[in-house]
Coordinates of C-alpha atoms and ligand atoms in Angstrom, one line a residue:
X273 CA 96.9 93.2 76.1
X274 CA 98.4 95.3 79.2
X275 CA 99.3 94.1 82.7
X276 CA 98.7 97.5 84.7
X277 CA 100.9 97.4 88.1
X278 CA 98.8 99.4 90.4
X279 CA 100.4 100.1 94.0
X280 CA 97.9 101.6 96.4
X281 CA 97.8 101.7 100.3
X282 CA 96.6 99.0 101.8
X283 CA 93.4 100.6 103.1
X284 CA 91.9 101.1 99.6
X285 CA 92.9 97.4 98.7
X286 CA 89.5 95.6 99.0
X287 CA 87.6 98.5 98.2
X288 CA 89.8 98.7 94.5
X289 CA 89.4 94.7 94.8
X290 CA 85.3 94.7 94.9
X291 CA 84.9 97.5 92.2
X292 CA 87.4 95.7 89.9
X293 CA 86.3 92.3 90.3
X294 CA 82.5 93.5 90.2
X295 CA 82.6 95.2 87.2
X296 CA 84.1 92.0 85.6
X297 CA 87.7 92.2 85.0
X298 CA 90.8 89.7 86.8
X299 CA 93.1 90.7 89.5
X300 CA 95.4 89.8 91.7
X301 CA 96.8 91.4 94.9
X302 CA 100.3 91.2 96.3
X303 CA 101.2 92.6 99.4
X304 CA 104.0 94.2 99.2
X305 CA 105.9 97.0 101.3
X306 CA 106.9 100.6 100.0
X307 CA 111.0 101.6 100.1
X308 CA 110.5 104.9 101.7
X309 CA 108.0 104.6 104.5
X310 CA 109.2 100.5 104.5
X311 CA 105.2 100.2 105.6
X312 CA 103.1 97.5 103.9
X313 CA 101.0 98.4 100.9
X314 CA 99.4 96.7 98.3
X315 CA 99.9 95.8 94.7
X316 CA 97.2 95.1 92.4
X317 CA 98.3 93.6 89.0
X318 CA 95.6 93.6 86.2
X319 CA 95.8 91.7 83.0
X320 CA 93.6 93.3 80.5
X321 CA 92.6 93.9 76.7
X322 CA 93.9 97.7 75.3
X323 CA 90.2 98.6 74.9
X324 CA 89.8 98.7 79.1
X325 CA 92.9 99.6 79.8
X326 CA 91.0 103.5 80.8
X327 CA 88.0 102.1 82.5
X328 CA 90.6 100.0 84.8
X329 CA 92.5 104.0 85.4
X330 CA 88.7 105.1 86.3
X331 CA 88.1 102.2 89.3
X332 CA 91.3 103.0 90.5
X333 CA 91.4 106.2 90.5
X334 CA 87.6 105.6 92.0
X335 CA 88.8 104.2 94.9
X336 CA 92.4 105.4 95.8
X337 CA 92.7 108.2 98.0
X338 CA 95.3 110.6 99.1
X339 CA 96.3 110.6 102.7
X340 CA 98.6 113.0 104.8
X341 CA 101.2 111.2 106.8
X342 CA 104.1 112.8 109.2
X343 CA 107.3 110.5 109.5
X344 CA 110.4 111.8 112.0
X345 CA 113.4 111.6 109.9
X346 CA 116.6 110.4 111.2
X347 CA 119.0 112.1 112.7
X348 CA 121.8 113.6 110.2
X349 CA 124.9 111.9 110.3
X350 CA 126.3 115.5 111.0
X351 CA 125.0 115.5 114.3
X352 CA 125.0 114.7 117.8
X353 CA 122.5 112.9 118.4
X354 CA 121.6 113.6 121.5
X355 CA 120.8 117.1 120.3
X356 CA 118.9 116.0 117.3
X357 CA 115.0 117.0 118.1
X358 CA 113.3 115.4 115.1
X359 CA 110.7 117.7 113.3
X360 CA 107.8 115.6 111.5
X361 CA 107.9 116.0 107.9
X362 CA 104.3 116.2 106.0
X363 CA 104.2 113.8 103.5
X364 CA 101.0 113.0 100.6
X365 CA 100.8 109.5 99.8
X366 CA 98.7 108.0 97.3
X367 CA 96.5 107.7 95.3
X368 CA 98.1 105.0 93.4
X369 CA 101.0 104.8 91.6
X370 CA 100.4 103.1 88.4
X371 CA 102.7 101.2 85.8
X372 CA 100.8 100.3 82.7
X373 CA 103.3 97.3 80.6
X374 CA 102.9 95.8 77.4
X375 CA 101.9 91.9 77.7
X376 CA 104.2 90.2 75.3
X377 CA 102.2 86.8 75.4
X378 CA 99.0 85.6 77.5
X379 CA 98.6 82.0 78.4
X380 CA 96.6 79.8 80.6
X381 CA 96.9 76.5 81.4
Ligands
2BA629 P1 107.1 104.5 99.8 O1 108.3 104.2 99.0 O2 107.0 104.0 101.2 O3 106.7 106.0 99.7 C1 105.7 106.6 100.5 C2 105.6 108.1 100.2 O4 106.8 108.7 100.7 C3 105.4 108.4 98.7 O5 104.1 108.4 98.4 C4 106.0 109.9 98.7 O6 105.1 110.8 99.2 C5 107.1 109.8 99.8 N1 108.4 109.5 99.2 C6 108.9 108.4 98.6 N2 110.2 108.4 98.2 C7 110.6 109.7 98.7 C8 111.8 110.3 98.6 N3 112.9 109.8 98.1 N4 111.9 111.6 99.2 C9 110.8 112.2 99.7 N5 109.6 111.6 99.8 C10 109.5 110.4 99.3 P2 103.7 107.9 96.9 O7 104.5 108.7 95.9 O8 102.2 108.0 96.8 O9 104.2 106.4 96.8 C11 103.5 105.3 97.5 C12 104.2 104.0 97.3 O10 104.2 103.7 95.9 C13 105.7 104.0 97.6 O11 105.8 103.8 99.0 C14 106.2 102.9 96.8 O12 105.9 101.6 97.4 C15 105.4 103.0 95.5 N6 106.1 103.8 94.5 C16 105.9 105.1 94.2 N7 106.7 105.5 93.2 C17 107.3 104.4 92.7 C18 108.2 104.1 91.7 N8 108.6 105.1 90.8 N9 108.7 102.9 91.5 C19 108.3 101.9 92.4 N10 107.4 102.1 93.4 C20 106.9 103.3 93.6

C-alpha cells in the first residue's frame, strides 16, 4: 500500500477532491500553507493499493494546473531601502508536487 502526499493550490482542491472520490478511491485534505509564497495551499493525502497508485498520478495530474504568479522580493540586506524599487519576479507554480511513501501498516478501527 502507498500514502501519496499530493500538494496542490488550493484552487484545484475540490475539483482533485470530486474526481478522486468519484472514481472510488479515499482522501483526505489538509490545508496547509507553502514555505516560499507562505500562501495557503492544499494537501491531499491518498491511502491506496500499489496497483492504483498511476491512475491516482492520472486524476491528479487531471486536475492540477500550472499558474504564473509575480511576488516582489524583499529588499537586500545590502541596500538602502529607501532606494530599493522592487522588480516582480515570474514564478510557475504547480501542478502538484507529489510524494509517493511506502505504508508500513494499515489499520482501521
Ligand atoms: P511554496 O513553498 O510557497 O512555493 C511556491 C512556488 O515558489 C513554487 O512552486 C516555486 O515555483 C517557487 N519556489 C519555491 N521555493 C523557491 C526557492 N527557494 N527559490 C525560488 N523559487 C521557489 P511549486 O514548486 O509548484 O511548489 C508549490 C508548493 O508545493 C510549495 O509552495 C510548497 O508548499 C510545496 N512544495 C514544493 N516542493 C516541495 C518540497 N520539496 N518539499 C515540501 N513541499 C514542497
Amino acid at each position: 500500500m502507498k500514502l501519496i502526499m499530493s500538494i496542490v493550490q488550493r484552487e484545484d482542491a475540490d475539483d482533485l477532491l470530486k474526481l478522486l472520490t468519484d472514481a472510488g478511491h479515499k482522501a483526505t485534505l489538509v490545508s496547509t500553507t507553502g514555505g516560499f509564497l507562505r500562501e495557503g495551499n492544499a494537501t491531499i493525502c491518498i491511502g491506496t493499493e500499489d496497483d492504483k497508485v498511476e491512475e491516482v498520478l492520472g486524476l491528479v495530474g487531471e486536475s492540477c494546473h500550472t499558474r504564473t504568479r509575480y511576488v516582489s522580493p524583499l529588499a537586500p540586506l545590502t541596500e538602502p531601502s529607501e532606494f530599493y524599487i522592487p522588480e516582480p519576479v515570474e514564478l510557475e507554480v504547480g501542478g502538484a508536487t507529489v510524494f509517493i511513501l511506502d505504508v508500513e501498516r494499515y489499520e482501521k478501527f
